[in-house]
Coordinates of C-alpha atoms in Angstrom, one line a residue:
M1 CA -2.1 39.3 -13.7
G2 CA -1.8 41.4 -10.6
R3 CA -4.8 42.3 -8.5
T4 CA -4.9 44.9 -5.7
R5 CA -6.6 43.4 -2.7
A6 CA -7.6 44.8 0.6
R7 CA -5.5 43.6 3.5
G8 CA -6.1 43.2 7.2
A9 CA -9.7 43.6 8.1
T10 CA -10.9 43.8 4.6
V11 CA -9.5 40.5 3.4
V12 CA -12.9 39.2 3.8
A13 CA -14.8 42.5 3.4
L14 CA -18.1 42.3 1.5
V15 CA -17.9 44.0 -1.8
G16 CA -21.6 43.7 -2.7
M17 CA -23.9 41.1 -4.0
S18 CA -23.0 41.6 -7.6
T19 CA -21.9 38.6 -9.6
L20 CA -18.2 38.3 -10.2
L21 CA -17.6 37.3 -13.8
L22 CA -14.1 36.0 -14.4
T23 CA -13.0 36.4 -18.0
G24 CA -9.6 36.8 -19.8
C25 CA -6.7 35.1 -18.1
S26 CA -6.8 31.3 -17.6
L27 CA -6.6 29.7 -14.2
F28 CA -5.1 26.6 -15.8
G29 CA -1.7 27.9 -16.8
D30 CA -2.1 28.8 -20.5
D31 CA -3.4 31.6 -22.6
A32 CA -6.7 30.0 -23.4
P33 CA -9.8 31.9 -22.4
L34 CA -11.0 31.2 -18.9
P35 CA -14.0 28.8 -19.0
K36 CA -17.2 30.4 -17.9
P37 CA -17.8 29.9 -14.2
T38 CA -20.6 27.4 -13.4
G39 CA -23.2 28.9 -11.1
H40 CA -24.8 26.8 -8.4
A41 CA -28.2 28.4 -8.3
A42 CA -29.8 24.9 -8.8
P43 CA -27.1 22.4 -7.8
S44 CA -27.5 18.6 -8.0
A45 CA -28.0 16.7 -4.8
T46 CA -24.5 15.5 -5.0
A47 CA -23.1 19.0 -5.3
T48 CA -25.0 20.5 -2.4
P49 CA -22.7 21.3 0.5
G50 CA -23.9 20.6 4.0
P51 CA -24.8 23.2 6.6
V52 CA -22.2 24.2 9.2
D53 CA -22.8 22.7 12.6
G54 CA -26.4 21.7 11.6
S55 CA -27.4 25.3 10.9
G56 CA -30.3 25.7 8.5
A57 CA -30.4 29.5 8.4
A58 CA -31.3 30.8 4.9
D59 CA -29.7 34.2 5.3
A60 CA -26.0 35.1 4.8
T61 CA -24.4 35.1 8.2
A62 CA -21.0 34.5 9.8
Q63 CA -21.4 31.2 11.6
P64 CA -19.0 30.5 14.5
V65 CA -16.6 27.5 14.5
T66 CA -17.5 24.8 16.9
A67 CA -14.4 23.9 18.9
P68 CA -13.3 22.5 22.3
Q69 CA -12.8 25.0 25.2
A70 CA -9.6 26.9 24.2
V71 CA -8.5 27.5 27.9
P72 CA -10.0 26.7 31.3
P73 CA -12.9 28.9 32.5
G74 CA -11.7 31.9 34.5
T75 CA -8.4 32.3 32.5
V76 CA -7.6 35.9 31.6
V77 CA -6.5 35.9 27.9
A78 CA -6.3 39.6 27.2
E79 CA -6.2 42.9 29.1
T80 CA -5.9 46.4 27.9
D81 CA -6.9 50.1 28.4
A82 CA -8.8 51.9 25.6
V83 CA -7.7 55.5 25.9
S84 CA -8.6 58.6 23.8
K85 CA -5.8 60.6 22.2
S86 CA -6.3 63.4 24.8
G87 CA -6.4 60.9 27.6
D88 CA -9.7 62.3 28.8
T89 CA -11.7 59.2 28.1
S90 CA -10.7 55.6 28.9
I91 CA -11.9 52.2 30.0
H92 CA -10.2 49.1 31.3
V93 CA -11.0 45.8 29.5
R94 CA -10.2 42.3 30.6
V95 CA -11.2 39.2 28.6
V96 CA -11.9 36.0 30.6
A97 CA -12.8 32.5 29.5
N98 CA -16.3 31.5 30.6
D99 CA -17.7 28.0 31.1
H100 CA -19.6 27.9 27.7
G101 CA -16.5 27.6 25.5
T102 CA -16.4 31.3 24.7
F103 CA -15.2 34.5 26.4
D104 CA -16.5 37.5 28.3
A105 CA -15.1 41.0 28.5
Q106 CA -15.1 42.6 31.9
L107 CA -15.3 46.4 31.8
S108 CA -14.2 48.7 34.6
G109 CA -12.7 52.1 35.4
Y110 CA -14.7 54.0 32.7
R111 CA -14.1 57.7 33.0
T112 CA -14.5 60.7 30.8
T113 CA -14.4 64.5 31.2
N114 CA -17.0 64.9 28.5
P115 CA -20.1 62.8 29.4
Q116 CA -22.0 61.7 26.3
P117 CA -23.8 58.6 25.0
M118 CA -21.1 56.0 24.6
G119 CA -20.5 52.5 23.3
V120 CA -17.8 49.9 23.4
Q121 CA -17.0 47.6 20.5
F122 CA -14.4 44.9 19.6
R123 CA -12.9 45.2 16.2
R124 CA -10.4 43.4 14.0
T125 CA -8.5 46.7 13.6
A126 CA -9.2 50.3 14.3
Q127 CA -7.6 53.8 14.1
Y128 CA -8.7 57.0 15.8
G129 CA -11.6 58.6 13.9
D130 CA -12.6 55.4 12.1
G131 CA -16.3 55.2 11.4
G132 CA -18.6 52.3 11.8
D133 CA -17.5 48.7 11.4
A134 CA -20.3 46.2 10.4
R135 CA -18.2 43.3 11.7
A136 CA -17.7 44.7 15.2
V137 CA -18.5 42.4 18.0
A138 CA -20.2 43.0 21.4
D139 CA -21.5 46.5 20.5
T140 CA -22.7 47.8 23.8
R141 CA -24.0 51.3 24.6
W142 CA -24.9 53.4 27.6
A143 CA -26.4 56.8 28.3
A144 CA -24.4 60.0 29.0
D145 CA -25.2 59.7 32.7
G146 CA -24.7 56.0 32.8
Q147 CA -22.0 53.4 33.1
P148 CA -21.0 50.4 31.0
P149 CA -22.1 47.0 32.1
A150 CA -19.6 45.0 34.2
T151 CA -19.5 42.2 31.6
V152 CA -20.3 41.8 27.9
S153 CA -20.3 38.6 26.0
L154 CA -17.8 37.9 23.1
A155 CA -19.7 34.8 22.1
D156 CA -20.3 36.2 18.6
A157 CA -16.6 36.2 18.1
G158 CA -16.5 32.4 18.4
P159 CA -14.2 30.1 20.5
Y160 CA -11.1 31.8 19.2
P161 CA -11.8 35.6 19.4
D162 CA -8.1 36.5 19.0
W163 CA -8.9 37.8 15.5
L164 CA -10.2 40.9 17.3
H165 CA -7.1 43.0 17.8
T166 CA -8.7 46.2 19.2
V167 CA -11.3 47.4 21.6
V168 CA -12.8 50.9 21.0
L169 CA -15.0 53.5 22.6
V170 CA -17.4 55.0 20.2
P171 CA -19.6 58.1 21.0
D172 CA -23.2 57.2 20.3
Q173 CA -26.0 59.4 19.0
S174 CA -28.1 61.4 21.4
D175 CA -31.9 61.9 21.4
G176 CA -31.4 65.5 20.3
D177 CA -29.5 67.5 17.7
D178 CA -26.0 66.0 17.1
S179 CA -24.9 68.6 14.5
N180 CA -22.4 69.9 16.9
R181 CA -21.0 66.4 17.6
P182 CA -19.2 65.5 14.3
W183 CA -17.4 62.7 16.2
V184 CA -20.5 60.6 16.8
H185 CA -20.0 57.0 15.6
K186 CA -16.2 57.5 15.2
A187 CA -13.6 55.7 17.3
L188 CA -12.6 57.9 20.2
A189 CA -10.6 55.6 22.4
I190 CA -8.6 52.6 21.3
G191 CA -6.9 49.7 23.1
E192 CA -4.7 47.0 21.5
L193 CA -5.5 43.4 22.5
S194 CA -2.6 41.0 22.9
W195 CA -4.1 37.5 23.3
S196 CA -2.8 34.4 25.1
I197 CA -5.0 31.8 23.5
P198 CA -3.2 28.7 22.1
N199 CA -3.2 28.4 18.4
P200 CA -5.5 25.5 17.5
E201 CA -3.9 25.1 14.0
P202 CA -0.1 25.3 14.5
D203 CA 0.6 23.1 11.6
L204 CA -1.9 24.5 9.1
H205 CA -0.6 24.4 5.6
V206 CA -2.6 25.7 2.7
T207 CA -1.9 24.2 -0.8
L208 CA -3.1 25.4 -4.2
G209 CA -5.5 23.2 -6.1
T210 CA -7.0 23.8 -9.5
A211 CA -10.1 25.8 -10.1
R212 CA -13.3 23.8 -10.1
P213 CA -17.1 24.4 -10.0
G214 CA -17.8 25.5 -6.4
A215 CA -14.3 27.1 -6.1
Y216 CA -13.9 28.9 -9.4
G217 CA -12.4 32.2 -8.1
Y218 CA -8.9 33.6 -8.4
A219 CA -6.2 32.8 -5.8
F220 CA -3.5 35.4 -5.0
D221 CA 0.0 35.2 -3.5
A222 CA 1.7 37.6 -1.0
D223 CA 2.6 39.9 -3.9
D224 CA -1.0 40.2 -5.0
E225 CA -0.2 38.2 -8.2
T226 CA -2.8 35.8 -9.6
L227 CA -1.8 32.2 -9.1
R228 CA -2.4 29.7 -12.0
G229 CA -2.6 26.0 -11.9
T230 CA -1.1 24.4 -8.7
T231 CA 2.1 26.5 -8.4
G232 CA 2.6 29.1 -5.7
T233 CA 1.6 29.8 -2.1
P234 CA -2.0 31.3 -1.9
V235 CA -2.7 33.9 0.8
A236 CA -6.1 35.1 -0.4
Y237 CA -9.0 34.0 -2.6
R238 CA -11.7 36.0 -4.4
V239 CA -15.0 34.2 -4.2
N240 CA -16.8 33.6 -7.5
E241 CA -20.5 33.3 -8.0
G242 CA -21.6 29.8 -7.0
D243 CA -18.7 29.0 -4.7
D244 CA -19.3 27.0 -1.6
Q245 CA -17.2 26.6 1.5
T246 CA -16.7 22.9 1.2
T247 CA -15.3 23.0 -2.3
I248 CA -13.2 26.1 -1.5
A249 CA -11.7 24.3 1.5
E250 CA -11.0 21.2 -0.7
R251 CA -9.3 23.3 -3.4
F252 CA -6.8 24.6 -0.8
G253 CA -6.2 21.3 1.0
I254 CA -7.9 22.3 4.3
T255 CA -11.1 21.4 6.2
V256 CA -14.1 23.6 6.5
S257 CA -13.3 24.2 10.2
Q258 CA -9.9 25.4 9.2
L259 CA -11.3 27.7 6.6
R260 CA -13.6 29.2 9.1
W261 CA -10.9 29.6 11.7
L262 CA -8.9 31.5 9.0
N263 CA -12.1 33.6 8.3
P264 CA -14.1 34.0 11.4
S265 CA -16.4 36.6 9.9
M266 CA -16.9 34.8 6.6
Q267 CA -20.5 35.2 5.3
T268 CA -22.4 32.1 4.1
D269 CA -26.0 31.0 3.8
G270 CA -27.5 27.9 5.5
K271 CA -26.3 25.6 2.7
G272 CA -22.7 26.8 2.7
W273 CA -22.7 29.1 -0.3
V274 CA -20.1 31.9 0.2
L275 CA -21.0 35.5 -0.8
A276 CA -19.7 36.2 -4.3
G277 CA -17.1 38.9 -4.5
S278 CA -15.9 38.6 -0.9
W279 CA -12.3 37.9 0.1
I280 CA -11.1 34.7 1.7
N281 CA -8.0 34.8 3.9
L282 CA -5.7 31.8 3.5
D283 CA -2.8 33.1 5.6
P284 CA -2.8 32.2 9.3
A285 CA -0.6 35.2 10.1
S286 CA -3.3 37.5 8.6
R287 CA -6.2 36.1 10.6

């Protein structure tokens, strides 16, 4: 049974809070009806996954992976110029390791022939004219007569921010009437980021395990075909109601840290439940 799935930035895109009911095809390799998924609204004590890094937050949030310092402080790991199509607006961006285990972006050389409220964002992917991105990192804004700050933090991107492939300049709304500025909140200038951060998981190998309570969703291969049983190479997983990150990781033969490295913007609550209906990336090349 083939399924069309979003690629790139949307492999873990939220598709709403609705419950995903899996019926019809069996995950277990025969034509028997799929067993009804078991929700975890009131799990037993033995089934309750632990919080990530001691977090007890109750809301759904992307929790960064705790990891050793990727490179020495002061190391430049990415550098680019975000430039508009016309060339009239641009900014130079350099990403440098700090001494907190994360990274900072140094901004310089901002120029424009059309002064207006502006902002800079780091996104997984972007094209000219794209609208807002809820998963953008380091969203920083300044006034039409102002300048960007010299440094912005990329701490929210975690210790391995190389999943962010673009930096964009986005015109911000003004205090007045913006009806004659249809480009507000749309990507005006784009720069591609090429990172030089060592891969922390060079030998990561994902395997396919059977569906189980806590990891009852569908797995897909590179051709968007549903995988059954334990045969095939999974590259994506659709989260079912009641799935938790610990059991999902176990189903695919990896650790929770590896699952989060593959999915740096994965949404969970404080107990590790993953948002039903969201996509999980299982392919390191698609991170």
